[in-house]
Short mmCIF file of C-alpha atoms and ligand atoms in Angstrom, two decimals:
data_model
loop_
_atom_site.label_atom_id
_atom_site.label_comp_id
_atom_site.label_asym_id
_atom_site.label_seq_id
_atom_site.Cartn_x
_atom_site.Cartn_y
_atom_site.Cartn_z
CA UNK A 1 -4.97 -15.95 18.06
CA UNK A 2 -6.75 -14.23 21.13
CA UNK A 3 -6.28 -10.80 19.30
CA UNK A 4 -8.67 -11.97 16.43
CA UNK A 5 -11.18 -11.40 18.44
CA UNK A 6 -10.65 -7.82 19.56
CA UNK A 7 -11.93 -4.92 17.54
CA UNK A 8 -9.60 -2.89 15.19
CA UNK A 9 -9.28 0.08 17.54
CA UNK A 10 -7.91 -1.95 20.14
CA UNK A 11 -5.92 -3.99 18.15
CA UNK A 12 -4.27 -0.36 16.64
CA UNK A 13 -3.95 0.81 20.10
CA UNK A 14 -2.71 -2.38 22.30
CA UNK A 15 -1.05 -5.01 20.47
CA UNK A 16 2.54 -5.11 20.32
CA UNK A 17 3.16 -3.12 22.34
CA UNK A 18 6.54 -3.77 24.18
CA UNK A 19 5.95 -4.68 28.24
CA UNK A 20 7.46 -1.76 30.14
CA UNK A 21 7.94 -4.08 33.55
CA UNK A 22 10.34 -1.67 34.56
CA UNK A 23 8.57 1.42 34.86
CA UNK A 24 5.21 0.81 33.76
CA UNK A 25 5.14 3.41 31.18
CA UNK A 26 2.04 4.00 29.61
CA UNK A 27 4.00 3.56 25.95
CA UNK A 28 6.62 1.05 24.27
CA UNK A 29 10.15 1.64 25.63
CA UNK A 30 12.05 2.21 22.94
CA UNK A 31 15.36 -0.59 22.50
CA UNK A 32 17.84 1.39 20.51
CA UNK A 33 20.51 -1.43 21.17
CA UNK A 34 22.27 -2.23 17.80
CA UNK A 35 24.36 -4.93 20.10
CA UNK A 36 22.52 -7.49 22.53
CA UNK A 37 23.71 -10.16 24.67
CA UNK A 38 24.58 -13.68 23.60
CA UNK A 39 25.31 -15.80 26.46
CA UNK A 40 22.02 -17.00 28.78
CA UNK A 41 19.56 -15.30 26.21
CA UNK A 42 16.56 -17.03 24.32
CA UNK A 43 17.08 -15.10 20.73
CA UNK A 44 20.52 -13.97 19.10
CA UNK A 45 19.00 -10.15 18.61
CA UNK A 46 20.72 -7.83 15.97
CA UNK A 47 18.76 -4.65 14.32
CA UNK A 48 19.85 -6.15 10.80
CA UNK A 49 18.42 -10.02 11.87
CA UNK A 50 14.99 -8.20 12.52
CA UNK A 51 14.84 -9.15 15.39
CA UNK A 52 15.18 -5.74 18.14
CA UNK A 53 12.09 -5.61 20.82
CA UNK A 54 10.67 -2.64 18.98
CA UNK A 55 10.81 -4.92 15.74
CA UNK A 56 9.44 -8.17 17.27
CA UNK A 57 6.55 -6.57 18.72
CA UNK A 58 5.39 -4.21 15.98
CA UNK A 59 5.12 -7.44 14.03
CA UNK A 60 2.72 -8.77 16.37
CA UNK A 61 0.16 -5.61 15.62
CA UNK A 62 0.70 -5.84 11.62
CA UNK A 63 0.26 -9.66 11.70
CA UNK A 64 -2.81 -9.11 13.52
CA UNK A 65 -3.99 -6.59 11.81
CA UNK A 66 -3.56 -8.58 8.39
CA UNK A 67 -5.02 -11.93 10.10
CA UNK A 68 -1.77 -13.91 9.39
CA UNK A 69 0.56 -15.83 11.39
CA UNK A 70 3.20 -13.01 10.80
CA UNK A 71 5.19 -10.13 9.66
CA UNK A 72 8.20 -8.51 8.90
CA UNK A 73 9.08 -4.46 8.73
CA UNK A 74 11.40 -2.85 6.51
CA UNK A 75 13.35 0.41 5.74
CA UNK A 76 10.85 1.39 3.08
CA UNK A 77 7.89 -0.48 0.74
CA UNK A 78 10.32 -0.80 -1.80
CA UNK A 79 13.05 -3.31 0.31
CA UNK A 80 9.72 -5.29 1.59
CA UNK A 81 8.87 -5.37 -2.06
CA UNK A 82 12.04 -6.27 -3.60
CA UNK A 83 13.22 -8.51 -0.56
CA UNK A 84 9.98 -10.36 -1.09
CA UNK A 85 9.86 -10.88 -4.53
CA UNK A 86 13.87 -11.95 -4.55
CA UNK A 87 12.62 -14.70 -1.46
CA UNK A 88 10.65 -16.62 -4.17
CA UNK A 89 12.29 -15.85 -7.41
CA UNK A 90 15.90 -17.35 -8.78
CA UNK A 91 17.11 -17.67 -12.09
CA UNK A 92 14.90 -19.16 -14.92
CA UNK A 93 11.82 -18.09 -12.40
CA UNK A 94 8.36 -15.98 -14.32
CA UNK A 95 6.65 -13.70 -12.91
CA UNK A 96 3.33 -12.45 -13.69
CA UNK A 97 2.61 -8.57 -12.82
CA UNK A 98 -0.80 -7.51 -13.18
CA UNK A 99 -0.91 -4.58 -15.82
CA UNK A 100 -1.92 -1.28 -12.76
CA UNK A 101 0.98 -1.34 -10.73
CA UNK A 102 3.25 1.22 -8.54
CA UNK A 103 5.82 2.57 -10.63
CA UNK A 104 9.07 1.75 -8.32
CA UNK A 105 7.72 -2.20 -8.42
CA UNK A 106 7.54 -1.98 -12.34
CA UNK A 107 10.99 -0.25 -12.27
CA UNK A 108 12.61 -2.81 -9.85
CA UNK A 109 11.39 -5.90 -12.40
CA UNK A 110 12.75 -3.76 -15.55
CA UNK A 111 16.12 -2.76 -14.29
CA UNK A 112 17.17 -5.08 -11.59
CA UNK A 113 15.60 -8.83 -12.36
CA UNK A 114 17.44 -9.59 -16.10
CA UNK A 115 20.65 -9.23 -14.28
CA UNK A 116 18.91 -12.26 -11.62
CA UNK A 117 18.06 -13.75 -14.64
CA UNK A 118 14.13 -13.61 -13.79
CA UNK A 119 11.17 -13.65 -16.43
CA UNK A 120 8.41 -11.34 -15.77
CA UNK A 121 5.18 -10.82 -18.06
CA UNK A 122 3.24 -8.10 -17.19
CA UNK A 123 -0.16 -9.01 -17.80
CA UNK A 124 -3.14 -6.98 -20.38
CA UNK A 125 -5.11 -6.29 -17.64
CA UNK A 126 -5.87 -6.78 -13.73
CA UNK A 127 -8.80 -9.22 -14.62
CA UNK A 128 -8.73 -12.67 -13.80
CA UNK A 129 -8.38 -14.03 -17.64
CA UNK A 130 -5.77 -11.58 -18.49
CA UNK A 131 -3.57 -12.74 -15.22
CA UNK A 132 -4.27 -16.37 -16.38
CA UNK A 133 -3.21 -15.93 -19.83
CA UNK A 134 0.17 -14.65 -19.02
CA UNK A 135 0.95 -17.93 -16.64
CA UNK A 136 3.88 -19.61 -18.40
CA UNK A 137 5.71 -23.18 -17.46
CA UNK A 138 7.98 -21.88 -15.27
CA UNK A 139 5.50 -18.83 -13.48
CA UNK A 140 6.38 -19.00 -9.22
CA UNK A 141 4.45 -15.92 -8.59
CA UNK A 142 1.44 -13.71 -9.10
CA UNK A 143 1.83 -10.27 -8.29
CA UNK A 144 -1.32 -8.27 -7.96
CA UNK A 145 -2.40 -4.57 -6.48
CA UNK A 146 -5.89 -3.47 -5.24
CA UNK A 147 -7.15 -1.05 -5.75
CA UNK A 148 -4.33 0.26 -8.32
CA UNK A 149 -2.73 3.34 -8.52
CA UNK A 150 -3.71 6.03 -9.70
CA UNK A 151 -7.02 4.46 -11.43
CA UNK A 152 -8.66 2.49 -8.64
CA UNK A 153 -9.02 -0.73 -10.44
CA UNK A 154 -10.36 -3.66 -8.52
CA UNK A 155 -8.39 -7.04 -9.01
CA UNK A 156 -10.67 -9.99 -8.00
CA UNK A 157 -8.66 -11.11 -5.02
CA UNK A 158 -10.33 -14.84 -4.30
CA UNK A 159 -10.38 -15.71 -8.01
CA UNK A 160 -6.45 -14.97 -7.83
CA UNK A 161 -5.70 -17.41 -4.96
CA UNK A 162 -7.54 -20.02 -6.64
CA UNK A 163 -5.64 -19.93 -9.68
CA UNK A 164 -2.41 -19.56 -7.58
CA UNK A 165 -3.64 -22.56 -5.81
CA UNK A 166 -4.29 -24.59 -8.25
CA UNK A 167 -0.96 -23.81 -10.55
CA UNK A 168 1.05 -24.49 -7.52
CA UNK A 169 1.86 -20.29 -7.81
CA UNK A 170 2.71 -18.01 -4.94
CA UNK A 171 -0.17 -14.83 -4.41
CA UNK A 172 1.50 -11.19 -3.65
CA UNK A 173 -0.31 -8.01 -3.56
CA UNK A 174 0.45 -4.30 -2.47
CA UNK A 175 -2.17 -3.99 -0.11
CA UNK A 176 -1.04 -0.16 0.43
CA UNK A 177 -3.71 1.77 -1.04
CA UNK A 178 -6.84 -0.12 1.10
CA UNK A 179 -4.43 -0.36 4.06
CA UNK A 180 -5.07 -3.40 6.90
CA UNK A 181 -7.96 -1.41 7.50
CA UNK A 182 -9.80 -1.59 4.76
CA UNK A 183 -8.95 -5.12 3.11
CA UNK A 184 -7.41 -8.14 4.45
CA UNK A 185 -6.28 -10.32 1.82
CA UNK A 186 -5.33 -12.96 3.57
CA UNK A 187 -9.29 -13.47 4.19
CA UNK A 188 -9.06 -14.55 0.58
CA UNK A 189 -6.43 -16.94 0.67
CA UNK A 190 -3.70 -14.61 -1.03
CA UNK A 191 -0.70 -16.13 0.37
CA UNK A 192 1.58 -12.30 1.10
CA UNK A 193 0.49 -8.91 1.82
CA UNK A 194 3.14 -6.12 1.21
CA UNK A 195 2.74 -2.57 2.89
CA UNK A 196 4.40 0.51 1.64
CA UNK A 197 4.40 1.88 5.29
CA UNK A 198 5.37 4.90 4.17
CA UNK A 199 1.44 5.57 3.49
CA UNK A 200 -1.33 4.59 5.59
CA UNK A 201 0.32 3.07 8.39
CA UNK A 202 2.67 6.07 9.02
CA UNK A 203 -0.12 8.14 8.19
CA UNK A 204 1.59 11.49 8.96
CA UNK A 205 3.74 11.71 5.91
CA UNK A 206 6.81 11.79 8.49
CA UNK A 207 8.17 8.31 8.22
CA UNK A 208 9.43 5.64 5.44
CA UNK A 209 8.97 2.29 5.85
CA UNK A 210 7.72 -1.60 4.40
CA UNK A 211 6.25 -4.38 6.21
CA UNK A 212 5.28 -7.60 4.96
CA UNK A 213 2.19 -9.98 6.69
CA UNK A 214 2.29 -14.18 5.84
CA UNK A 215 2.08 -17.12 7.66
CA UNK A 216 5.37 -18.07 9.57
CA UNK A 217 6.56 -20.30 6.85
CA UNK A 218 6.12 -17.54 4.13
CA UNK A 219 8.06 -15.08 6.53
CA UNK A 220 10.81 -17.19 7.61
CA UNK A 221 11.95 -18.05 3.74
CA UNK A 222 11.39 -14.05 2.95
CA UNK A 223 13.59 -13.69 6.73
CA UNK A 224 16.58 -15.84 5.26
CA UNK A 225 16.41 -13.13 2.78
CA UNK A 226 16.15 -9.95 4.23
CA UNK A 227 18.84 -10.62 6.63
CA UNK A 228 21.36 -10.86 3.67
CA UNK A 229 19.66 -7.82 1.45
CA UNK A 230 19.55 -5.57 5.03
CA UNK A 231 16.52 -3.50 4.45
CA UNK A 232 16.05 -3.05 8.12
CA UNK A 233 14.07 -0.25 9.89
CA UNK A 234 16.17 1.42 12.70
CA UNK A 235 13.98 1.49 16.13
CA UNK A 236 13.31 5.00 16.65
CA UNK A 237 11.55 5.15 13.54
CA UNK A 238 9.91 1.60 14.54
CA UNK A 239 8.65 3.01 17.36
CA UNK A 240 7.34 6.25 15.88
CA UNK A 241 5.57 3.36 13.01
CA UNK A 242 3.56 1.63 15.97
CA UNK A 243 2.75 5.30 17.59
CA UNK A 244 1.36 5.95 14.54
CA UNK A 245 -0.80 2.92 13.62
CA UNK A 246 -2.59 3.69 17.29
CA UNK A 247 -4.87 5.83 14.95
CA UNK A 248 -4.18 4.25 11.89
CA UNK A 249 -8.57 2.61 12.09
CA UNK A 250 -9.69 5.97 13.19
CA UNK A 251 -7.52 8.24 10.79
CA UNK A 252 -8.17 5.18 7.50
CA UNK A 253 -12.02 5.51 8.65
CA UNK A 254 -12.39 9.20 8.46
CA UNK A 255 -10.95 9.52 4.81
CA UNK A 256 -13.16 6.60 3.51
CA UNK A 257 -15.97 8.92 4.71
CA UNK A 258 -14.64 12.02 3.54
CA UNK A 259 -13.73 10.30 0.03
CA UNK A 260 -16.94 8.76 -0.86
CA UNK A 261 -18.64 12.85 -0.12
CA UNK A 262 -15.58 13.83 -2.20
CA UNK A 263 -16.29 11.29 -5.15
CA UNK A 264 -19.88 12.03 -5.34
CA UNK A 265 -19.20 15.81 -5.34
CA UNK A 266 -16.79 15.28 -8.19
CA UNK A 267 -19.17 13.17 -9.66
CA UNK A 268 -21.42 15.86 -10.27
CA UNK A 269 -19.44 18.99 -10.87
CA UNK A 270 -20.01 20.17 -14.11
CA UNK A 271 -16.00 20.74 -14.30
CA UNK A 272 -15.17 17.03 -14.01
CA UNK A 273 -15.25 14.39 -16.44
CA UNK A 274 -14.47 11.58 -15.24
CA UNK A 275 -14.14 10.37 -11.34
CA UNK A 276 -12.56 6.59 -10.30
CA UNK A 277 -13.46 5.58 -6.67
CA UNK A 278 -14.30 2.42 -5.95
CA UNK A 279 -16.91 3.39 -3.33
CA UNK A 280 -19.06 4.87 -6.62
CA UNK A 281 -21.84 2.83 -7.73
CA UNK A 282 -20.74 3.46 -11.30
CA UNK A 283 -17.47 2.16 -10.53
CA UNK A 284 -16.69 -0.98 -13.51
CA UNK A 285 -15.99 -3.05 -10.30
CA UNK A 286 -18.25 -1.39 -7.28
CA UNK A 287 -19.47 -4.49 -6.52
CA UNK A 288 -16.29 -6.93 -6.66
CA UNK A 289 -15.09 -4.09 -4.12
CA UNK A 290 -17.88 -4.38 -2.02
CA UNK A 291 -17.11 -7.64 -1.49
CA UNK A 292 -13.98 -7.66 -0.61
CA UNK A 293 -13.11 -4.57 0.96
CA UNK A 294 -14.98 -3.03 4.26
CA UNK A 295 -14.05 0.77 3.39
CA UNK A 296 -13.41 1.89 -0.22
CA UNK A 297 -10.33 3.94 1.28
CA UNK A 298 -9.07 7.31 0.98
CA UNK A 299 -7.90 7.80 -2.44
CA UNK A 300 -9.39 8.50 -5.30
CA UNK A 301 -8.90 9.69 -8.97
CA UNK A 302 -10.53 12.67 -11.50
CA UNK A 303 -10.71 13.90 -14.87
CA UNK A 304 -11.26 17.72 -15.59
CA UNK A 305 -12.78 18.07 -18.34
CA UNK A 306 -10.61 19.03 -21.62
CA UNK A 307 -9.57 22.27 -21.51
CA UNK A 308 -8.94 23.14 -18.00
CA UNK A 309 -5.37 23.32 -17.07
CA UNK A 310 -4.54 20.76 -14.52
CA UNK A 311 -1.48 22.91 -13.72
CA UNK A 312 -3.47 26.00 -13.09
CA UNK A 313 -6.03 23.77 -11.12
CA UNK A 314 -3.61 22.59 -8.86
CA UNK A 315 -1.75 26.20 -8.19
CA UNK A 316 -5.39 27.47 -7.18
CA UNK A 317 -5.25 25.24 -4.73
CA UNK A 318 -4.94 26.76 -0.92
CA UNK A 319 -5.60 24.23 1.56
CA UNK A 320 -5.36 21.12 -0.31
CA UNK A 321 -1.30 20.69 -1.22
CA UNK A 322 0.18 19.63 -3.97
CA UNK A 323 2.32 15.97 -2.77
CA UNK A 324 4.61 13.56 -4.74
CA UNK A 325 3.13 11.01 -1.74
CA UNK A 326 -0.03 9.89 -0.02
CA UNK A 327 -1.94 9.05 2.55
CA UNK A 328 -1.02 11.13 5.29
CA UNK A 329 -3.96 13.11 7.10
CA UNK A 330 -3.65 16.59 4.95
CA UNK A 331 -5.00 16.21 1.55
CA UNK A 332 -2.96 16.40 -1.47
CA UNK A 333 -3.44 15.98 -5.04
CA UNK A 334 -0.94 14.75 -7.64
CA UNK A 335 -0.71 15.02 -11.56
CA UNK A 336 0.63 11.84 -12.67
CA UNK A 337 0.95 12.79 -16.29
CA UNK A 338 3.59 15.74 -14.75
CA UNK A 339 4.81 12.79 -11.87
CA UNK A 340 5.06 9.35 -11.53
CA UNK A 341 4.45 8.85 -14.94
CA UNK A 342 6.16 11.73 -17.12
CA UNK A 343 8.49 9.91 -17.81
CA UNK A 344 6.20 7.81 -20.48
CA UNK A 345 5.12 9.46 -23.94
CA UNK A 346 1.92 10.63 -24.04
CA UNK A 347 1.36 8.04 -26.42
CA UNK A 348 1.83 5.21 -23.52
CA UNK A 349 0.20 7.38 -21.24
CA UNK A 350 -3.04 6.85 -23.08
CA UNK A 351 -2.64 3.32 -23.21
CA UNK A 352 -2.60 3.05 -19.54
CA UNK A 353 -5.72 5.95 -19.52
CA UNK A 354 -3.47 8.81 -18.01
CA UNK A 355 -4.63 11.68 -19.63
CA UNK A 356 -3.20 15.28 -18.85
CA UNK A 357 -6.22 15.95 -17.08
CA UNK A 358 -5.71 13.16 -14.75
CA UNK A 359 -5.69 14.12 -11.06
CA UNK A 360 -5.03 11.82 -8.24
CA UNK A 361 -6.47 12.65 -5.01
CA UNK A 362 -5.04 11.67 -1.32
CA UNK A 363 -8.38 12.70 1.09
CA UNK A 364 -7.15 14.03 4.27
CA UNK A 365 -8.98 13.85 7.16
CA UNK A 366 -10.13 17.77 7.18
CA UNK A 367 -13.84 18.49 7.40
CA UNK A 368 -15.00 17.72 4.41
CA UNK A 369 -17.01 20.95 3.53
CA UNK A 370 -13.10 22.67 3.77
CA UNK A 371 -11.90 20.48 0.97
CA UNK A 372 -15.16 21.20 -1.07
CA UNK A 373 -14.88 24.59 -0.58
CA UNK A 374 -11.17 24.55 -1.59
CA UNK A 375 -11.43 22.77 -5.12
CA UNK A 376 -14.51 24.67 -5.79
CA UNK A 377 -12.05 28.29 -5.69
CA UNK A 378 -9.59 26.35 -7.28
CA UNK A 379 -12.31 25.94 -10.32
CA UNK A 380 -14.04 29.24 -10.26
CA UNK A 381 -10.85 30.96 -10.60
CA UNK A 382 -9.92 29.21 -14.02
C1 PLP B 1 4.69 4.25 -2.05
C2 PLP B 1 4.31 2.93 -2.54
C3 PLP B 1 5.23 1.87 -2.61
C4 PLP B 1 6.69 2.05 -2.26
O1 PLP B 1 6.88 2.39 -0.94
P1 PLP B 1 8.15 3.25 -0.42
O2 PLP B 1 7.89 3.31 1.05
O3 PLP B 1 8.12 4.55 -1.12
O4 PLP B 1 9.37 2.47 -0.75
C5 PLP B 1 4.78 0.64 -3.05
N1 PLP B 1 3.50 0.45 -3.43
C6 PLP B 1 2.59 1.45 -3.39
C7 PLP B 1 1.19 1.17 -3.82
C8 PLP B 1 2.95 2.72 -2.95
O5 PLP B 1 2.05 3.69 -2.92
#
């Protein structure tokens, strides 16, 4: 593919986009069709088929930007994630989730697949021997996330497709929180890489949407799918999704570089136990993610230490906002013991090393000395 060769910048900026032969506008038309033509035409197009201009073209940038064949875009991460998993999965099908893993997946697997009739075993860990141990008979797929959320572990992603490989299993992984920018899995041989759109490649925390990157066998069987579950994205907010990746290298790029300043600022503030960024040299798995990722990304994870009030922390907060999402340009931090994962006794909490103290941190693209000077007030006024 010619685009392989272009840099990321262009490749955020120019492919895809949808020939304007008409008018030579200097952006994408946008097709907001929902009926097309069937007589003397090439394709059968229907918004719910996946198949509108604005669709077919966006898919070009993602698969490019993921170096696979192709992709697919969806109403939200959550229909890519479900339609995905359903492509490969029937009844009397195993599963095996790594242990770190969004919340929604781990709700979609415990509420939706015993009605399916689908086995899932959700691994000790996210190292390699705890994913192999919980490989059964009947295991079709490996579902993995890197780094995890909210404690930044590091999943070794070319020791998981050579398992896969050799057990004959499918590899998944949430590639959300590095974003195409940062880690290309498909480098590695995992065979699909699932987007919660909604994050990095919106960017702007103004749009919700999926997208799923394979080869065109992979996304042709997840296709046959989709078009029966429906999780399409309507083209106005396609077309807002590829305005937005135009800046998706430069905006990803600045928050790695803010977070790692962040991290090592945290690092040393007297305030702050603990900090998990995978940039940090005293990471557990710096160096697995210096191998396989090319930025360490934008989020990153802190413990105050006992005895500060995360609540209070948070409400000193002025510039930095307080967000139930991520990855959009403003910072925002998030409790996840008051959050995502309240719901869990505090008891289960501490299994899975959320402590109340826990904060998780989306770096914005601000100047970084703003952000620094925002936490510190936050602190000083405790
Ligand atoms: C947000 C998120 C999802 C789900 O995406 P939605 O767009 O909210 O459906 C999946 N995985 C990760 C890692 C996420 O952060």
């Amino acid at each position: 593919m010619a685009s392989k060769k272009k840099g990321l910048n262009t490749i955020c900026t120019h492919v895809g986009e949808v020939p304007d032969n008409q008018f030579k506008g200097a952006v994408s038309p946008i097709y907001m069709s929902s009926s097309y033509a069937y007589t003397d035409v090439d394709v059968k197009r229907y918004p719910r088929y996946f198949n509108t201009p604005n669709q077919e073209y966006l898919c070009k940038k993602i698969a490019a930007l993921e170096h696979t064949e192709s992709a697919l875009i969806f109403g939200s991460g959550m229909a890519a994630v479900s339609t995905t998993l359903f492509a490969f999965l029937s009844k009397g099908d195993h599963v095996v989730l790594q242990k770190t893993l969004y919340g929604g997946t781990f709700n979609l697997t415990k509420e939706e697949f015993a009605k399916h009739g689908i086995e899932y075993t959700i691994a000790d860990g996210w190292d390699i021997s705890s994913l192999k141990k919980a490989i059964k008979k009947n295991t079709k797929v490996m579902y993995v996330e890197t780094p995890s959320n909210p404690l930044l572990t590091i999943t070794d992603l070319n020791a998981v497709s050579k398992l896969c490989k050799k057990e004959g299993i499918i590899s998944m992984i949430d590639n959300t929180f590095a974003s195409p920018i940062n880690q290309n899995p498909a480098d590695f041989g995992i065979d699909i890489i699932i987007h919660s759109g909604t994050k990095y490649m919106g960017g702007h925390s103004d749009i919700c949407a999926g997208a799923v990157a394979a080869s065109v066998e992979h996304i042709h069987k997840i296709w046959n799918v989709a078009k029966n579950l429906g999780g399409s994205l309507a083209d106005f907010m396609v077309w807002m999704l590829e305005r937005s990746m135009k800046t998706m290298a430069i905006r990803v790029q600045a928050q790695n570089k803010n977070a790692i300043k962040l991290a090592k600022f945290l690092n040393k503030h007297k305030a702050i136990e603990k900090v998990y960024y995978p940039g940090l040299k005293t990471h557990e798995d710096h160096k697995l993610a210096k191998k396989q990722m090319s930025g360490y990304g934008g989020m990153l994870s802190f413990e105050l230490k006992k005895g500060i009030d995360a609540q209070k922390f948070e409400k000193n907060l002025r510039l930095i906002k307080s967000s139930m999402s991520l990855a959009g340009v403003e910072s925002t931090m998030l409790s996840p013991a008051q959050t995502s994962h309240s719901l869990l006794s505090k008891k289960d909490r501490k299994k899975q090393g959320i402590s109340d103290g826990l904060i998780r941190f989306s770096v914005g693209i601000e100047d970084v000395k703003d952000i620094i000077e925002d936490i510190e007030q936050a602190i000083n006024k405790l």
